Amino acid sequence: MRPSPRRYGVPLGYVPAYALVFATALAALTGCAGGRGGADARPTAPAASRPAPRTTAPEDLCARLVTHWARVVLDGGAQAGLDYQAMGLSGGQNDILRGVVDAARAEEKAHGPAAAGRLVAVRAERRCADRYRDGGPTGGPWQ
Protein backbone atom coordinates (compact mmCIF):
# COMPACT_ATOMS: atom_id res chain seq x y z
CA MET A 1 0.00 0.00 0.00
CA ARG A 2 1.36 3.39 -0.99
CA PRO A 3 1.36 6.32 1.37
CA SER A 4 -0.90 9.18 0.36
CA PRO A 5 0.77 11.91 -1.66
CA ARG A 6 1.68 15.02 0.30
CA ARG A 7 2.22 18.61 -0.62
CA TYR A 8 3.82 20.94 1.91
CA GLY A 9 3.48 18.30 4.61
CA VAL A 10 -0.34 18.07 4.30
CA PRO A 11 -1.99 15.02 2.73
CA LEU A 12 -3.84 15.79 -0.50
CA GLY A 13 -7.57 15.66 -0.04
CA TYR A 14 -7.37 17.15 3.45
CA VAL A 15 -9.42 20.36 3.82
CA PRO A 16 -9.00 22.36 7.02
CA ALA A 17 -12.20 23.25 8.85
CA TYR A 18 -11.65 27.00 8.46
CA ALA A 19 -11.54 26.55 4.68
CA LEU A 20 -14.95 24.87 4.73
CA VAL A 21 -16.40 27.66 6.86
CA PHE A 22 -14.93 30.28 4.54
CA ALA A 23 -16.24 28.54 1.42
CA THR A 24 -19.72 28.21 2.91
CA ALA A 25 -19.82 31.86 3.91
CA LEU A 26 -18.55 32.94 0.50
CA ALA A 27 -21.20 30.84 -1.24
CA ALA A 28 -23.94 32.34 0.92
CA LEU A 29 -22.76 35.90 0.30
CA THR A 30 -22.48 35.48 -3.44
CA GLY A 31 -25.81 33.67 -3.80
CA CYS A 32 -24.32 30.35 -4.86
CA ALA A 33 -25.98 28.40 -2.05
CA GLY A 34 -29.56 27.43 -1.41
CA GLY A 35 -30.54 26.07 -4.81
CA ARG A 36 -31.18 29.46 -6.40
CA GLY A 37 -29.59 28.51 -9.71
CA GLY A 38 -30.85 26.21 -12.42
CA ALA A 39 -34.01 26.03 -14.51
CA ASP A 40 -36.43 26.20 -11.55
CA ALA A 41 -35.02 29.41 -10.08
CA ARG A 42 -37.54 32.24 -9.82
CA PRO A 43 -36.35 35.70 -10.73
CA THR A 44 -36.76 38.29 -8.04
CA ALA A 45 -38.76 41.42 -8.73
CA PRO A 46 -36.81 44.64 -9.15
CA ALA A 47 -36.94 46.93 -6.13
CA ALA A 48 -39.03 49.52 -8.01
CA SER A 49 -41.89 47.05 -8.60
CA ARG A 50 -42.10 45.85 -5.01
CA PRO A 51 -44.52 47.76 -2.78
CA ALA A 52 -42.95 49.97 -0.15
CA PRO A 53 -43.30 48.77 3.43
CA ARG A 54 -46.07 50.49 5.32
CA THR A 55 -45.14 52.61 8.27
CA THR A 56 -47.26 54.08 11.02
CA ALA A 57 -46.75 57.63 12.18
CA PRO A 58 -45.55 57.82 15.80
CA GLU A 59 -48.64 59.76 16.93
CA ASP A 60 -50.95 57.16 15.35
CA LEU A 61 -49.05 54.29 16.95
CA CYS A 62 -49.16 56.09 20.31
CA ALA A 63 -52.92 56.64 20.00
CA ARG A 64 -53.53 52.99 19.10
CA LEU A 65 -51.42 51.73 22.01
CA VAL A 66 -52.93 54.12 24.55
CA THR A 67 -56.49 53.39 23.36
CA HIS A 68 -55.94 49.63 23.54
CA TRP A 69 -54.36 49.65 26.99
CA ALA A 70 -56.85 52.17 28.38
CA ARG A 71 -59.68 49.82 27.42
CA VAL A 72 -57.84 46.85 28.96
CA VAL A 73 -57.28 48.77 32.21
CA LEU A 74 -60.88 50.02 32.32
CA ASP A 75 -62.22 46.51 31.71
CA GLY A 76 -60.04 45.22 34.56
CA GLY A 77 -58.68 42.29 32.55
CA ALA A 78 -55.83 40.09 33.67
CA GLN A 79 -53.37 42.23 31.71
CA ALA A 80 -54.48 45.42 33.46
CA GLY A 81 -51.74 44.95 36.07
CA LEU A 82 -48.83 44.97 33.61
CA ASP A 83 -46.23 47.69 33.92
CA TYR A 84 -45.84 50.19 31.10
CA GLN A 85 -42.78 48.53 29.60
CA ALA A 86 -44.56 45.17 29.39
CA MET A 87 -47.34 47.03 27.56
CA GLY A 88 -44.79 48.35 25.07
CA LEU A 89 -45.21 51.97 26.16
CA SER A 90 -42.64 54.66 26.73
CA GLY A 91 -42.65 56.70 29.92
CA GLY A 92 -44.39 59.58 28.14
CA GLN A 93 -46.99 57.28 26.61
CA ASN A 94 -47.61 55.83 30.06
CA ASP A 95 -48.26 59.35 31.38
CA ILE A 96 -50.81 59.82 28.60
CA LEU A 97 -52.39 56.45 29.43
CA ARG A 98 -52.76 57.31 33.11
CA GLY A 99 -54.37 60.67 32.30
CA VAL A 100 -56.75 59.10 29.77
CA VAL A 101 -57.76 56.31 32.18
CA ASP A 102 -58.38 58.77 35.02
CA ALA A 103 -60.60 60.93 32.78
CA ALA A 104 -62.40 57.87 31.41
CA ARG A 105 -63.18 56.54 34.89
CA ALA A 106 -64.78 59.86 35.82
CA GLU A 107 -66.69 59.89 32.52
CA GLU A 108 -67.86 56.32 33.09
CA LYS A 109 -69.26 57.20 36.52
CA ALA A 110 -71.06 60.24 35.14
CA HIS A 111 -72.29 59.03 31.73
CA GLY A 112 -71.66 55.29 31.40
CA PRO A 113 -69.20 52.99 29.63
CA ALA A 114 -70.07 54.06 26.06
CA ALA A 115 -69.20 57.68 26.85
CA ALA A 116 -65.98 56.55 28.53
CA GLY A 117 -65.01 54.57 25.41
CA ARG A 118 -65.55 57.61 23.19
CA LEU A 119 -63.54 59.78 25.55
CA VAL A 120 -60.64 57.29 25.51
CA ALA A 121 -60.38 57.42 21.72
CA VAL A 122 -60.61 61.22 21.51
CA ARG A 123 -58.23 61.95 24.40
CA ALA A 124 -55.63 59.40 23.31
CA GLU A 125 -55.58 60.79 19.79
CA ARG A 126 -55.36 64.41 20.96
CA ARG A 127 -52.70 63.84 23.63
CA CYS A 128 -50.54 61.69 21.35
CA ALA A 129 -50.80 64.25 18.54
CA ASP A 130 -49.65 66.94 21.00
CA ARG A 131 -46.76 64.78 22.18
CA TYR A 132 -45.43 64.06 18.69
CA ARG A 133 -46.26 67.42 17.09
CA ASP A 134 -42.60 68.48 16.99
CA GLY A 135 -41.26 65.13 15.79
CA GLY A 136 -41.24 63.28 19.07
CA PRO A 137 -39.38 63.34 22.36
CA THR A 138 -35.60 63.44 22.41
CA GLY A 139 -34.81 62.65 26.04
CA GLY A 140 -33.97 58.97 25.49
CA PRO A 141 -35.38 55.76 24.07
CA TRP A 142 -38.17 55.45 26.63
CA GLN A 143 -39.23 59.08 26.71
mmCIF file of C-alpha atoms in Angstrom:
data_model
loop_
_atom_site.group_PDB
_atom_site.id
_atom_site.type_symbol
_atom_site.label_atom_id
_atom_site.label_comp_id
_atom_site.label_asym_id
_atom_site.label_seq_id
_atom_site.Cartn_x
_atom_site.Cartn_y
_atom_site.Cartn_z
ATOM 1 C CA MET A 1 0.000 0.000 0.000
ATOM 2 C CA ARG A 2 1.360 3.390 -0.992
ATOM 3 C CA PRO A 3 1.363 6.317 1.374
ATOM 4 C CA SER A 4 -0.902 9.175 0.357
ATOM 5 C CA PRO A 5 0.768 11.913 -1.662
ATOM 6 C CA ARG A 6 1.683 15.025 0.297
ATOM 7 C CA ARG A 7 2.218 18.613 -0.620
ATOM 8 C CA TYR A 8 3.818 20.935 1.914
ATOM 9 C CA GLY A 9 3.481 18.295 4.610
ATOM 10 C CA VAL A 10 -0.335 18.066 4.298
ATOM 11 C CA PRO A 11 -1.991 15.019 2.733
ATOM 12 C CA LEU A 12 -3.842 15.791 -0.501
ATOM 13 C CA GLY A 13 -7.572 15.656 -0.039
ATOM 14 C CA TYR A 14 -7.366 17.149 3.453
ATOM 15 C CA VAL A 15 -9.416 20.358 3.817
ATOM 16 C CA PRO A 16 -8.995 22.364 7.020
ATOM 17 C CA ALA A 17 -12.202 23.245 8.854
ATOM 18 C CA TYR A 18 -11.652 26.999 8.460
ATOM 19 C CA ALA A 19 -11.538 26.551 4.675
ATOM 20 C CA LEU A 20 -14.952 24.866 4.734
ATOM 21 C CA VAL A 21 -16.397 27.659 6.861
ATOM 22 C CA PHE A 22 -14.926 30.281 4.535
ATOM 23 C CA ALA A 23 -16.241 28.537 1.416
ATOM 24 C CA THR A 24 -19.724 28.208 2.909
ATOM 25 C CA ALA A 25 -19.821 31.864 3.911
ATOM 26 C CA LEU A 26 -18.554 32.937 0.497
ATOM 27 C CA ALA A 27 -21.203 30.841 -1.243
ATOM 28 C CA ALA A 28 -23.943 32.343 0.919
ATOM 29 C CA LEU A 29 -22.761 35.898 0.297
ATOM 30 C CA THR A 30 -22.485 35.480 -3.443
ATOM 31 C CA GLY A 31 -25.806 33.671 -3.799
ATOM 32 C CA CYS A 32 -24.325 30.351 -4.857
ATOM 33 C CA ALA A 33 -25.980 28.401 -2.048
ATOM 34 C CA GLY A 34 -29.559 27.434 -1.411
ATOM 35 C CA GLY A 35 -30.537 26.071 -4.808
ATOM 36 C CA ARG A 36 -31.180 29.462 -6.404
ATOM 37 C CA GLY A 37 -29.592 28.513 -9.709
ATOM 38 C CA GLY A 38 -30.852 26.212 -12.416
ATOM 39 C CA ALA A 39 -34.014 26.032 -14.506
ATOM 40 C CA ASP A 40 -36.429 26.200 -11.552
ATOM 41 C CA ALA A 41 -35.023 29.408 -10.083
ATOM 42 C CA ARG A 42 -37.539 32.240 -9.824
ATOM 43 C CA PRO A 43 -36.353 35.703 -10.735
ATOM 44 C CA THR A 44 -36.756 38.293 -8.040
ATOM 45 C CA ALA A 45 -38.758 41.419 -8.731
ATOM 46 C CA PRO A 46 -36.811 44.644 -9.145
ATOM 47 C CA ALA A 47 -36.943 46.933 -6.135
ATOM 48 C CA ALA A 48 -39.032 49.516 -8.006
ATOM 49 C CA SER A 49 -41.885 47.051 -8.605
ATOM 50 C CA ARG A 50 -42.098 45.855 -5.009
ATOM 51 C CA PRO A 51 -44.525 47.763 -2.776
ATOM 52 C CA ALA A 52 -42.953 49.966 -0.147
ATOM 53 C CA PRO A 53 -43.305 48.766 3.429
ATOM 54 C CA ARG A 54 -46.073 50.492 5.321
ATOM 55 C CA THR A 55 -45.141 52.614 8.270
ATOM 56 C CA THR A 56 -47.262 54.076 11.024
ATOM 57 C CA ALA A 57 -46.749 57.635 12.178
ATOM 58 C CA PRO A 58 -45.549 57.824 15.804
ATOM 59 C CA GLU A 59 -48.638 59.764 16.926
ATOM 60 C CA ASP A 60 -50.952 57.157 15.354
ATOM 61 C CA LEU A 61 -49.047 54.292 16.953
ATOM 62 C CA CYS A 62 -49.159 56.087 20.306
ATOM 63 C CA ALA A 63 -52.918 56.643 19.998
ATOM 64 C CA ARG A 64 -53.525 52.987 19.105
ATOM 65 C CA LEU A 65 -51.419 51.732 22.008
ATOM 66 C CA VAL A 66 -52.932 54.115 24.547
ATOM 67 C CA THR A 67 -56.492 53.392 23.361
ATOM 68 C CA HIS A 68 -55.940 49.633 23.542
ATOM 69 C CA TRP A 69 -54.358 49.651 26.989
ATOM 70 C CA ALA A 70 -56.855 52.166 28.377
ATOM 71 C CA ARG A 71 -59.683 49.819 27.420
ATOM 72 C CA VAL A 72 -57.845 46.852 28.957
ATOM 73 C CA VAL A 73 -57.276 48.774 32.207
ATOM 74 C CA LEU A 74 -60.885 50.021 32.322
ATOM 75 C CA ASP A 75 -62.224 46.507 31.713
ATOM 76 C CA GLY A 76 -60.036 45.223 34.557
ATOM 77 C CA GLY A 77 -58.681 42.295 32.547
ATOM 78 C CA ALA A 78 -55.833 40.090 33.668
ATOM 79 C CA GLN A 79 -53.374 42.231 31.708
ATOM 80 C CA ALA A 80 -54.477 45.420 33.463
ATOM 81 C CA GLY A 81 -51.742 44.953 36.075
ATOM 82 C CA LEU A 82 -48.828 44.975 33.608
ATOM 83 C CA ASP A 83 -46.226 47.688 33.918
ATOM 84 C CA TYR A 84 -45.843 50.195 31.098
ATOM 85 C CA GLN A 85 -42.775 48.529 29.597
ATOM 86 C CA ALA A 86 -44.559 45.172 29.389
ATOM 87 C CA MET A 87 -47.345 47.035 27.561
ATOM 88 C CA GLY A 88 -44.792 48.351 25.072
ATOM 89 C CA LEU A 89 -45.208 51.965 26.160
ATOM 90 C CA SER A 90 -42.642 54.657 26.727
ATOM 91 C CA GLY A 91 -42.653 56.697 29.924
ATOM 92 C CA GLY A 92 -44.391 59.581 28.143
ATOM 93 C CA GLN A 93 -46.994 57.281 26.612
ATOM 94 C CA ASN A 94 -47.613 55.833 30.060
ATOM 95 C CA ASP A 95 -48.259 59.348 31.381
ATOM 96 C CA ILE A 96 -50.813 59.821 28.599
ATOM 97 C CA LEU A 97 -52.386 56.450 29.435
ATOM 98 C CA ARG A 98 -52.764 57.310 33.114
ATOM 99 C CA GLY A 99 -54.375 60.666 32.296
ATOM 100 C CA VAL A 100 -56.752 59.104 29.773
ATOM 101 C CA VAL A 101 -57.756 56.315 32.175
ATOM 102 C CA ASP A 102 -58.384 58.767 35.017
ATOM 103 C CA ALA A 103 -60.599 60.929 32.780
ATOM 104 C CA ALA A 104 -62.402 57.865 31.406
ATOM 105 C CA ARG A 105 -63.182 56.543 34.890
ATOM 106 C CA ALA A 106 -64.776 59.863 35.817
ATOM 107 C CA GLU A 107 -66.694 59.894 32.524
ATOM 108 C CA GLU A 108 -67.859 56.321 33.095
ATOM 109 C CA LYS A 109 -69.258 57.204 36.517
ATOM 110 C CA ALA A 110 -71.061 60.238 35.143
ATOM 111 C CA HIS A 111 -72.285 59.032 31.735
ATOM 112 C CA GLY A 112 -71.662 55.290 31.399
ATOM 113 C CA PRO A 113 -69.198 52.994 29.630
ATOM 114 C CA ALA A 114 -70.069 54.063 26.063
ATOM 115 C CA ALA A 115 -69.195 57.681 26.851
ATOM 116 C CA ALA A 116 -65.980 56.550 28.525
ATOM 117 C CA GLY A 117 -65.015 54.573 25.411
ATOM 118 C CA ARG A 118 -65.551 57.609 23.188
ATOM 119 C CA LEU A 119 -63.541 59.779 25.551
ATOM 120 C CA VAL A 120 -60.639 57.294 25.513
ATOM 121 C CA ALA A 121 -60.384 57.417 21.724
ATOM 122 C CA VAL A 122 -60.614 61.216 21.515
ATOM 123 C CA ARG A 123 -58.233 61.951 24.400
ATOM 124 C CA ALA A 124 -55.631 59.399 23.312
ATOM 125 C CA GLU A 125 -55.585 60.794 19.791
ATOM 126 C CA ARG A 126 -55.362 64.410 20.962
ATOM 127 C CA ARG A 127 -52.701 63.841 23.629
ATOM 128 C CA CYS A 128 -50.541 61.691 21.352
ATOM 129 C CA ALA A 129 -50.796 64.250 18.539
ATOM 130 C CA ASP A 130 -49.647 66.940 20.996
ATOM 131 C CA ARG A 131 -46.763 64.781 22.182
ATOM 132 C CA TYR A 132 -45.434 64.058 18.690
ATOM 133 C CA ARG A 133 -46.264 67.422 17.092
ATOM 134 C CA ASP A 134 -42.604 68.478 16.992
ATOM 135 C CA GLY A 135 -41.264 65.128 15.793
ATOM 136 C CA GLY A 136 -41.235 63.278 19.075
ATOM 137 C CA PRO A 137 -39.380 63.340 22.357
ATOM 138 C CA THR A 138 -35.597 63.444 22.406
ATOM 139 C CA GLY A 139 -34.809 62.650 26.038
ATOM 140 C CA GLY A 140 -33.965 58.975 25.489
ATOM 141 C CA PRO A 141 -35.383 55.765 24.072
ATOM 142 C CA TRP A 142 -38.172 55.449 26.633
ATOM 143 C CA GLN A 143 -39.233 59.082 26.708
#
